Amino acid sequence: MKKIFLASLAAAVAFTMVGCKGTNEKRGDEHLKEGRYRNAINSYLEAKKKGSVSDEFYDNFTLALVRAAEIEAKKDLNSDLISGYFDKAGVNMPEVKNAEVVEEYVTKMATVGKQQATQDGVDFNTIINAFARIDTALVYAKSKGVGEGSVKTLRNEAENAVVAKALPEIKDESDPVVSEFGLLRLEYVAPENAEVKAALNKNRKTTRGYFLIFGENIADAAGKRFVDKWGYVMALPTIKMAPGSLNGELQFWASTGNNTELDPEKIKVVSTDGKEAIAKVSGGWCEAEVLVGKKGDEKIEKKKQPIKKGTKGKLMNEFLCSVNVSFTYAKDFVPDYVEYKDEFGIGRKYLGQ
């Protein structure tokens, strides 16, 4: 009997600790009701510090954070406080019980993200961060099963607005390498946008013979780390394509930081639906540093060292190699990109359609 009494007492104490509201939480609820969200947040933080909160605590605390973020965004879309509020609300999500609170959190966070991405004169890093906010909202919406459709709609609207602003200027750019950089940035934030896909495919046909090295020619390099990701940069200065075949000269520029071998057996072409064909290579060359001149007056020059059929070349970091390649495949095979991959890096040359 004594054991039953003690167990009942422990349960009652636990219920009291979790189920009842202390002074700070009640004060926070009053601030929340009256729209004093920052005051509510401070009261909820004090309540949490005391360790005694009710079952509604995390729902109401999250609402205060979300609404404070919304108000801050109306004052200054680029305020650092916005991230702080939304991030803290995200920490609360595992404890939030009310589906309406989750929906308000994900939709308002996605709405602010859309507003940040589409504001006039914004730099591309801000756009990337804004889409990251929308995508975070989408992750929570999916995990909680609430608001996913609304967040997807907001993301699509943000994508269309960003593309509509940026695409005309990119299309007017005279340098196709600069154009491709701009299109790749748009593809990063709007990967399924039909206009971006069409423009990128068209531009890639033009840049088949170019090394896509995004350096001083890029005035605004924001977001470069997301699009300039290939350790081996490739170009096809000559290329012939026909149904069932592709052949030409394939050049490599290595930026992996390693001196390695160029293994022709690792060159392949991949179709738009993921099929592969391995290259046949009929010789080529790689640049190498060679000591030239009379003894005592030597100097180092770059020279082309031949790659014989069936052998490997020496691909030095920031040096060139070139091989003559040919691919054969089924006539319904639509080439998408040429790929080279080894233990040091990967390179892709997209061909365009």
GROMACS .gro file of C-alpha atoms in nm:
model
  353
    1MET     CA    1   0.000   0.000   0.000
    2LYS     CA    2   0.287   0.232   0.088
    3LYS     CA    3   0.451   0.164  -0.252
    4ILE     CA    4   0.127   0.248  -0.434
    5PHE     CA    5   0.096   0.573  -0.239
    6LEU     CA    6   0.455   0.674  -0.316
    7ALA     CA    7   0.411   0.595  -0.687
    8SER     CA    8   0.092   0.802  -0.698
    9LEU     CA    9   0.264   1.088  -0.520
   10ALA     CA   10   0.556   1.082  -0.766
   11ALA     CA   11   0.317   1.086  -1.062
   12ALA     CA   12   0.127   1.378  -0.912
   13VAL     CA   13   0.448   1.573  -0.858
   14ALA     CA   14   0.560   1.502  -1.216
   15PHE     CA   15   0.223   1.616  -1.351
   16THR     CA   16   0.242   1.932  -1.142
   17MET     CA   17   0.590   2.011  -1.275
   18VAL     CA   18   0.497   1.952  -1.640
   19GLY     CA   19   0.129   2.041  -1.651
   20CYS     CA   20   0.109   2.364  -1.448
   21LYS     CA   21   0.216   2.713  -1.551
   22GLY     CA   22   0.452   2.915  -1.339
   23THR     CA   23   0.449   3.293  -1.304
   24ASN     CA   24   0.696   3.356  -1.588
   25GLU     CA   25   0.510   3.134  -1.832
   26LYS     CA   26   0.177   3.299  -1.745
   27ARG     CA   27   0.338   3.638  -1.795
   28GLY     CA   28   0.472   3.519  -2.132
   29ASP     CA   29   0.124   3.404  -2.235
   30GLU     CA   30  -0.018   3.745  -2.151
   31HIS     CA   31   0.252   3.922  -2.354
   32LEU     CA   32   0.186   3.682  -2.644
   33LYS     CA   33  -0.187   3.753  -2.632
   34GLU     CA   34  -0.124   4.129  -2.638
   35GLY     CA   35   0.131   4.109  -2.922
   36ARG     CA   36   0.434   4.198  -2.709
   37TYR     CA   37   0.640   3.920  -2.859
   38ARG     CA   38   0.987   4.018  -2.742
   39ASN     CA   39   0.858   4.051  -2.387
   40ALA     CA   40   0.690   3.713  -2.426
   41ILE     CA   41   1.017   3.557  -2.542
   42ASN     CA   42   1.203   3.694  -2.240
   43SER     CA   43   0.937   3.560  -2.004
   44TYR     CA   44   0.940   3.219  -2.169
   45LEU     CA   45   1.318   3.204  -2.144
   46GLU     CA   46   1.293   3.276  -1.773
   47ALA     CA   47   1.027   3.007  -1.735
   48LYS     CA   48   1.245   2.755  -1.915
   49LYS     CA   49   1.540   2.848  -1.696
   50LYS     CA   50   1.331   2.765  -1.389
   51GLY     CA   51   1.260   2.422  -1.539
   52SER     CA   52   0.886   2.408  -1.473
   53VAL     CA   53   0.673   2.452  -1.786
   54SER     CA   54   0.333   2.338  -1.907
   55ASP     CA   55   0.240   2.120  -2.202
   56GLU     CA   56   0.157   2.437  -2.400
   57PHE     CA   57   0.491   2.602  -2.333
   58TYR     CA   58   0.676   2.514  -2.653
   59ASP     CA   59   0.375   2.590  -2.872
   60ASN     CA   60   0.338   2.939  -2.727
   61PHE     CA   61   0.711   3.006  -2.706
   62THR     CA   62   0.743   2.913  -3.075
   63LEU     CA   63   0.453   3.141  -3.172
   64ALA     CA   64   0.622   3.432  -2.994
   65LEU     CA   65   0.948   3.366  -3.180
   66VAL     CA   66   0.781   3.331  -3.520
   67ARG     CA   67   0.571   3.644  -3.479
   68ALA     CA   68   0.869   3.842  -3.353
   69ALA     CA   69   1.059   3.735  -3.666
   70GLU     CA   70   0.768   3.843  -3.885
   71ILE     CA   71   0.756   4.188  -3.725
   72GLU     CA   72   1.133   4.228  -3.748
   73ALA     CA   73   1.119   4.138  -4.120
   74LYS     CA   74   0.863   4.413  -4.178
   75LYS     CA   75   1.106   4.663  -4.026
   76ASP     CA   76   1.425   4.530  -4.186
   77LEU     CA   77   1.430   4.226  -4.414
   78ASN     CA   78   1.804   4.185  -4.363
   79SER     CA   79   1.807   4.205  -3.983
   80ASP     CA   80   2.022   3.941  -3.812
   81LEU     CA   81   1.750   3.902  -3.549
   82ILE     CA   82   1.527   3.723  -3.802
   83SER     CA   83   1.759   3.423  -3.824
   84GLY     CA   84   1.792   3.412  -3.447
   85TYR     CA   85   1.416   3.396  -3.396
   86PHE     CA   86   1.354   3.134  -3.665
   87ASP     CA   87   1.653   2.923  -3.558
   88LYS     CA   88   1.532   2.915  -3.198
   89ALA     CA   89   1.182   2.823  -3.314
   90GLY     CA   90   1.338   2.538  -3.512
   91VAL     CA   91   1.506   2.409  -3.197
   92ASN     CA   92   1.161   2.400  -3.035
   93MET     CA   93   1.000   2.201  -3.318
   94PRO     CA   94   1.047   1.851  -3.168
   95GLU     CA   95   0.845   1.966  -2.865
   96VAL     CA   96   0.568   2.149  -3.053
   97LYS     CA   97   0.238   1.962  -3.039
   98ASN     CA   98  -0.011   2.187  -3.219
   99ALA     CA   99  -0.017   2.142  -3.598
  100GLU     CA  100  -0.138   2.500  -3.642
  101VAL     CA  101   0.178   2.626  -3.472
  102VAL     CA  102   0.394   2.417  -3.705
  103GLU     CA  103   0.205   2.550  -4.006
  104GLU     CA  104   0.246   2.910  -3.894
  105TYR     CA  105   0.618   2.852  -3.840
  106VAL     CA  106   0.690   2.695  -4.179
  107THR     CA  107   0.471   2.929  -4.383
  108LYS     CA  108   0.594   3.248  -4.219
  109MET     CA  109   0.957   3.140  -4.242
  110ALA     CA  110   0.910   3.056  -4.610
  111THR     CA  111   0.728   3.385  -4.668
  112VAL     CA  112   1.015   3.584  -4.519
  113GLY     CA  113   1.259   3.380  -4.727
  114LYS     CA  114   1.065   3.465  -5.041
  115GLN     CA  115   1.060   3.834  -4.949
  116GLN     CA  116   1.436   3.833  -4.887
  117ALA     CA  117   1.511   3.655  -5.216
  118THR     CA  118   1.299   3.887  -5.427
  119GLN     CA  119   1.390   4.228  -5.283
  120ASP     CA  120   1.540   4.478  -5.528
  121GLY     CA  121   1.917   4.517  -5.554
  122VAL     CA  122   1.996   4.218  -5.335
  123ASP     CA  123   2.329   4.035  -5.375
  124PHE     CA  124   2.333   3.669  -5.469
  125ASN     CA  125   2.461   3.549  -5.131
  126THR     CA  126   2.147   3.693  -4.975
  127ILE     CA  127   1.937   3.513  -5.236
  128ILE     CA  128   2.111   3.183  -5.157
  129ASN     CA  129   2.055   3.230  -4.783
  130ALA     CA  130   1.691   3.319  -4.845
  131PHE     CA  131   1.632   2.999  -5.039
  132ALA     CA  132   1.810   2.806  -4.765
  133ARG     CA  133   1.550   2.949  -4.524
  134ILE     CA  134   1.266   2.833  -4.750
  135ASP     CA  135   1.423   2.489  -4.783
  136THR     CA  136   1.457   2.463  -4.404
  137ALA     CA  137   1.087   2.539  -4.376
  138LEU     CA  138   1.019   2.266  -4.631
  139VAL     CA  139   1.220   2.012  -4.430
  140TYR     CA  140   1.016   2.085  -4.117
  141ALA     CA  141   0.690   2.082  -4.313
  142LYS     CA  142   0.769   1.738  -4.453
  143SER     CA  143   0.883   1.595  -4.120
  144LYS     CA  144   0.574   1.724  -3.939
  145GLY     CA  145   0.331   1.656  -4.223
  146VAL     CA  146   0.199   2.012  -4.214
  147GLY     CA  147   0.218   2.301  -4.464
  148GLU     CA  148   0.428   2.132  -4.731
  149GLY     CA  149   0.207   2.249  -5.017
  150SER     CA  150   0.211   2.610  -4.902
  151VAL     CA  151   0.589   2.615  -4.866
  152LYS     CA  152   0.639   2.459  -5.210
  153THR     CA  153   0.414   2.725  -5.361
  154LEU     CA  154   0.614   3.002  -5.192
  155ARG     CA  155   0.941   2.852  -5.316
  156ASN     CA  156   0.810   2.830  -5.671
  157GLU     CA  157   0.696   3.192  -5.658
  158ALA     CA  158   1.037   3.299  -5.528
  159GLU     CA  159   1.215   3.102  -5.802
  160ASN     CA  160   1.004   3.257  -6.076
  161ALA     CA  161   1.058   3.609  -5.943
  162VAL     CA  162   1.437   3.569  -5.915
  163VAL     CA  163   1.461   3.414  -6.262
  164ALA     CA  164   1.243   3.686  -6.416
  165LYS     CA  165   1.476   3.954  -6.278
  166ALA     CA  166   1.810   3.790  -6.360
  167LEU     CA  167   1.760   3.595  -6.683
  168PRO     CA  168   1.722   3.883  -6.933
  169GLU     CA  169   2.054   4.037  -6.827
  170ILE     CA  170   2.229   3.699  -6.846
  171LYS     CA  171   2.097   3.641  -7.197
  172ASP     CA  172   2.230   3.982  -7.303
  173GLU     CA  173   2.582   3.902  -7.178
  174SER     CA  174   2.833   3.881  -7.466
  175ASP     CA  175   3.081   3.651  -7.287
  176PRO     CA  176   2.937   3.296  -7.291
  177VAL     CA  177   3.150   3.192  -6.991
  178VAL     CA  178   3.006   3.477  -6.783
  179SER     CA  179   2.660   3.381  -6.908
  180GLU     CA  180   2.712   3.022  -6.799
  181PHE     CA  181   2.820   3.131  -6.453
  182GLY     CA  182   2.502   3.336  -6.416
  183LEU     CA  183   2.287   3.051  -6.544
  184LEU     CA  184   2.452   2.802  -6.309
  185ARG     CA  185   2.375   3.030  -6.016
  186LEU     CA  186   2.012   3.047  -6.125
  187GLU     CA  187   2.005   2.670  -6.167
  188TYR     CA  188   2.130   2.633  -5.809
  189VAL     CA  189   1.829   2.816  -5.666
  190ALA     CA  190   1.576   2.717  -5.935
  191PRO     CA  191   1.684   2.369  -6.052
  192GLU     CA  192   1.356   2.279  -6.222
  193ASN     CA  193   1.282   2.612  -6.390
  194ALA     CA  194   1.213   2.544  -6.758
  195GLU     CA  195   1.345   2.881  -6.880
  196VAL     CA  196   1.675   2.834  -6.696
  197LYS     CA  197   1.714   2.480  -6.830
  198ALA     CA  198   1.650   2.594  -7.187
  199ALA     CA  199   1.893   2.887  -7.161
  200LEU     CA  200   2.161   2.670  -7.001
  201ASN     CA  201   2.130   2.401  -7.266
  202LYS     CA  202   2.160   2.661  -7.541
  203ASN     CA  203   2.462   2.827  -7.379
  204ARG     CA  204   2.638   2.495  -7.322
  205LYS     CA  205   2.640   2.428  -7.694
  206THR     CA  206   2.830   2.756  -7.732
  207THR     CA  207   3.077   2.679  -7.450
  208ARG     CA  208   3.170   2.326  -7.558
  209GLY     CA  209   3.511   2.455  -7.663
  210TYR     CA  210   3.565   2.674  -7.356
  211PHE     CA  211   3.729   2.599  -7.024
  212LEU     CA  212   3.472   2.719  -6.772
  213ILE     CA  213   3.721   2.888  -6.543
  214PHE     CA  214   3.539   3.155  -6.347
  215GLY     CA  215   3.805   3.407  -6.257
  216GLU     CA  216   3.853   3.778  -6.310
  217ASN     CA  217   3.595   3.777  -6.588
  218ILE     CA  218   3.325   3.730  -6.324
  219ALA     CA  219   3.240   4.069  -6.174
  220ASP     CA  220   3.014   3.929  -5.901
  221ALA     CA  221   3.149   3.595  -5.778
  222ALA     CA  222   2.888   3.547  -5.504
  223GLY     CA  223   2.780   3.184  -5.493
  224LYS     CA  224   3.087   3.062  -5.682
  225ARG     CA  225   3.145   2.777  -5.438
  226PHE     CA  226   2.811   2.624  -5.537
  227VAL     CA  227   2.872   2.620  -5.913
  228ASP     CA  228   3.250   2.605  -5.961
  229LYS     CA  229   3.286   2.253  -5.825
  230TRP     CA  230   3.489   2.049  -6.073
  231GLY     CA  231   3.848   1.952  -5.997
  232TYR     CA  232   3.905   1.877  -6.365
  233VAL     CA  233   3.787   2.146  -6.606
  234MET     CA  234   3.732   2.020  -6.960
  235ALA     CA  235   3.683   2.166  -7.306
  236LEU     CA  236   3.604   2.021  -7.648
  237PRO     CA  237   3.773   2.256  -7.898
  238THR     CA  238   3.669   2.021  -8.179
  239ILE     CA  239   3.363   1.800  -8.164
  240LYS     CA  240   3.151   1.608  -8.411
  241MET     CA  241   2.821   1.458  -8.303
  242ALA     CA  242   2.593   1.230  -8.500
  243PRO     CA  243   2.324   0.979  -8.404
  244GLY     CA  244   2.518   0.698  -8.236
  245SER     CA  245   2.858   0.868  -8.211
  246LEU     CA  246   3.064   1.155  -8.073
  247ASN     CA  247   3.428   1.229  -8.144
  248GLY     CA  248   3.669   1.517  -8.105
  249GLU     CA  249   3.954   1.663  -7.903
  250LEU     CA  250   3.901   1.665  -7.527
  251GLN     CA  251   4.124   1.893  -7.322
  252PHE     CA  252   4.180   1.891  -6.945
  253TRP     CA  253   4.283   2.160  -6.700
  254ALA     CA  254   4.359   2.020  -6.355
  255SER     CA  255   4.285   2.226  -6.044
  256THR     CA  256   4.274   1.945  -5.787
  257GLY     CA  257   4.605   2.046  -5.629
  258ASN     CA  258   4.756   1.711  -5.724
  259ASN     CA  259   4.990   1.586  -5.994
  260THR     CA  260   4.840   1.265  -6.125
  261GLU     CA  261   4.798   1.038  -6.424
  262LEU     CA  262   4.539   1.092  -6.693
  263ASP     CA  263   4.380   0.752  -6.743
  264PRO     CA  264   4.185   0.744  -7.073
  265GLU     CA  265   3.983   0.445  -6.953
  266LYS     CA  266   3.812   0.673  -6.701
  267ILE     CA  267   3.665   0.904  -6.966
  268LYS     CA  268   3.298   0.842  -7.038
  269VAL     CA  269   2.996   1.013  -7.184
  270VAL     CA  270   2.667   1.004  -6.993
  271SER     CA  271   2.324   1.036  -7.153
  272THR     CA  272   2.033   1.248  -7.035
  273ASP     CA  273   1.877   0.934  -6.886
  274GLY     CA  274   2.194   0.809  -6.713
  275LYS     CA  275   2.333   0.558  -6.964
  276GLU     CA  276   2.711   0.549  -7.016
  277ALA     CA  277   2.961   0.488  -7.295
  278ILE     CA  278   3.339   0.459  -7.240
  279ALA     CA  279   3.576   0.657  -7.460
  280LYS     CA  280   3.818   0.516  -7.712
  281VAL     CA  281   4.134   0.728  -7.710
  282SER     CA  282   4.378   0.749  -7.999
  283GLY     CA  283   4.666   0.946  -7.852
  284GLY     CA  284   4.716   1.301  -7.733
  285TRP     CA  285   4.956   1.510  -7.524
  286CYS     CA  286   5.015   1.655  -7.178
  287GLU     CA  287   5.207   1.968  -7.086
  288ALA     CA  288   5.522   1.919  -6.881
  289GLU     CA  289   5.800   2.138  -6.749
  290VAL     CA  290   6.116   2.069  -6.946
  291LEU     CA  291   6.466   2.204  -6.891
  292VAL     CA  292   6.594   2.360  -7.216
  293GLY     CA  293   6.898   2.561  -7.324
  294LYS     CA  294   7.273   2.528  -7.305
  295LYS     CA  295   7.440   2.410  -6.989
  296GLY     CA  296   7.472   2.697  -6.749
  297ASP     CA  297   7.198   2.888  -6.931
  298GLU     CA  298   6.908   2.648  -6.885
  299LYS     CA  299   6.549   2.755  -6.837
  300ILE     CA  300   6.222   2.576  -6.773
  301GLU     CA  301   5.959   2.576  -7.045
  302LYS     CA  302   5.625   2.408  -7.092
  303LYS     CA  303   5.639   2.141  -7.361
  304LYS     CA  304   5.382   1.899  -7.498
  305GLN     CA  305   5.471   1.540  -7.416
  306PRO     CA  306   5.290   1.284  -7.635
  307ILE     CA  307   5.046   1.029  -7.497
  308LYS     CA  308   5.074   0.713  -7.699
  309LYS     CA  309   4.772   0.497  -7.766
  310GLY     CA  310   4.709   0.260  -7.476
  311THR     CA  311   4.918   0.460  -7.224
  312LYS     CA  312   4.846   0.719  -6.956
  313GLY     CA  313   4.942   1.084  -6.957
  314LYS     CA  314   5.091   1.289  -6.674
  315LEU     CA  315   4.834   1.547  -6.569
  316MET     CA  316   5.006   1.814  -6.361
  317ASN     CA  317   4.816   2.060  -6.144
  318GLU     CA  318   4.725   2.371  -6.349
  319PHE     CA  319   4.868   2.216  -6.665
  320LEU     CA  320   4.690   2.100  -6.980
  321CYS     CA  321   4.634   1.758  -7.132
  322SER     CA  322   4.459   1.677  -7.459
  323VAL     CA  323   4.331   1.347  -7.597
  324ASN     CA  324   4.149   1.245  -7.912
  325VAL     CA  325   3.830   1.068  -7.807
  326SER     CA  326   3.551   0.881  -7.979
  327PHE     CA  327   3.233   0.735  -7.835
  328THR     CA  328   2.983   0.500  -7.993
  329TYR     CA  329   2.640   0.425  -7.852
  330ALA     CA  330   2.281   0.348  -7.950
  331LYS     CA  331   2.107   0.598  -8.175
  332ASP     CA  332   1.853   0.686  -7.905
  333PHE     CA  333   2.140   0.777  -7.666
  334VAL     CA  334   2.128   1.156  -7.605
  335PRO     CA  335   2.469   1.277  -7.474
  336ASP     CA  336   2.442   1.503  -7.171
  337TYR     CA  337   2.801   1.536  -7.044
  338VAL     CA  338   3.151   1.393  -7.065
  339GLU     CA  339   3.291   1.288  -6.727
  340TYR     CA  340   3.634   1.209  -6.588
  341LYS     CA  341   3.672   1.087  -6.231
  342ASP     CA  342   3.962   0.958  -6.023
  343GLU     CA  343   4.062   0.951  -5.657
  344PHE     CA  344   4.161   1.319  -5.664
  345GLY     CA  345   3.858   1.477  -5.824
  346ILE     CA  346   3.587   1.479  -6.085
  347GLY     CA  347   3.522   1.680  -6.398
  348ARG     CA  348   3.217   1.717  -6.618
  349LYS     CA  349   3.173   1.888  -6.950
  350TYR     CA  350   2.807   1.943  -7.026
  351LEU     CA  351   2.730   1.944  -7.396
  352GLY     CA  352   2.393   2.115  -7.421
  353GLN     CA  353   2.106   1.996  -7.633
   0.00000   0.00000   0.00000
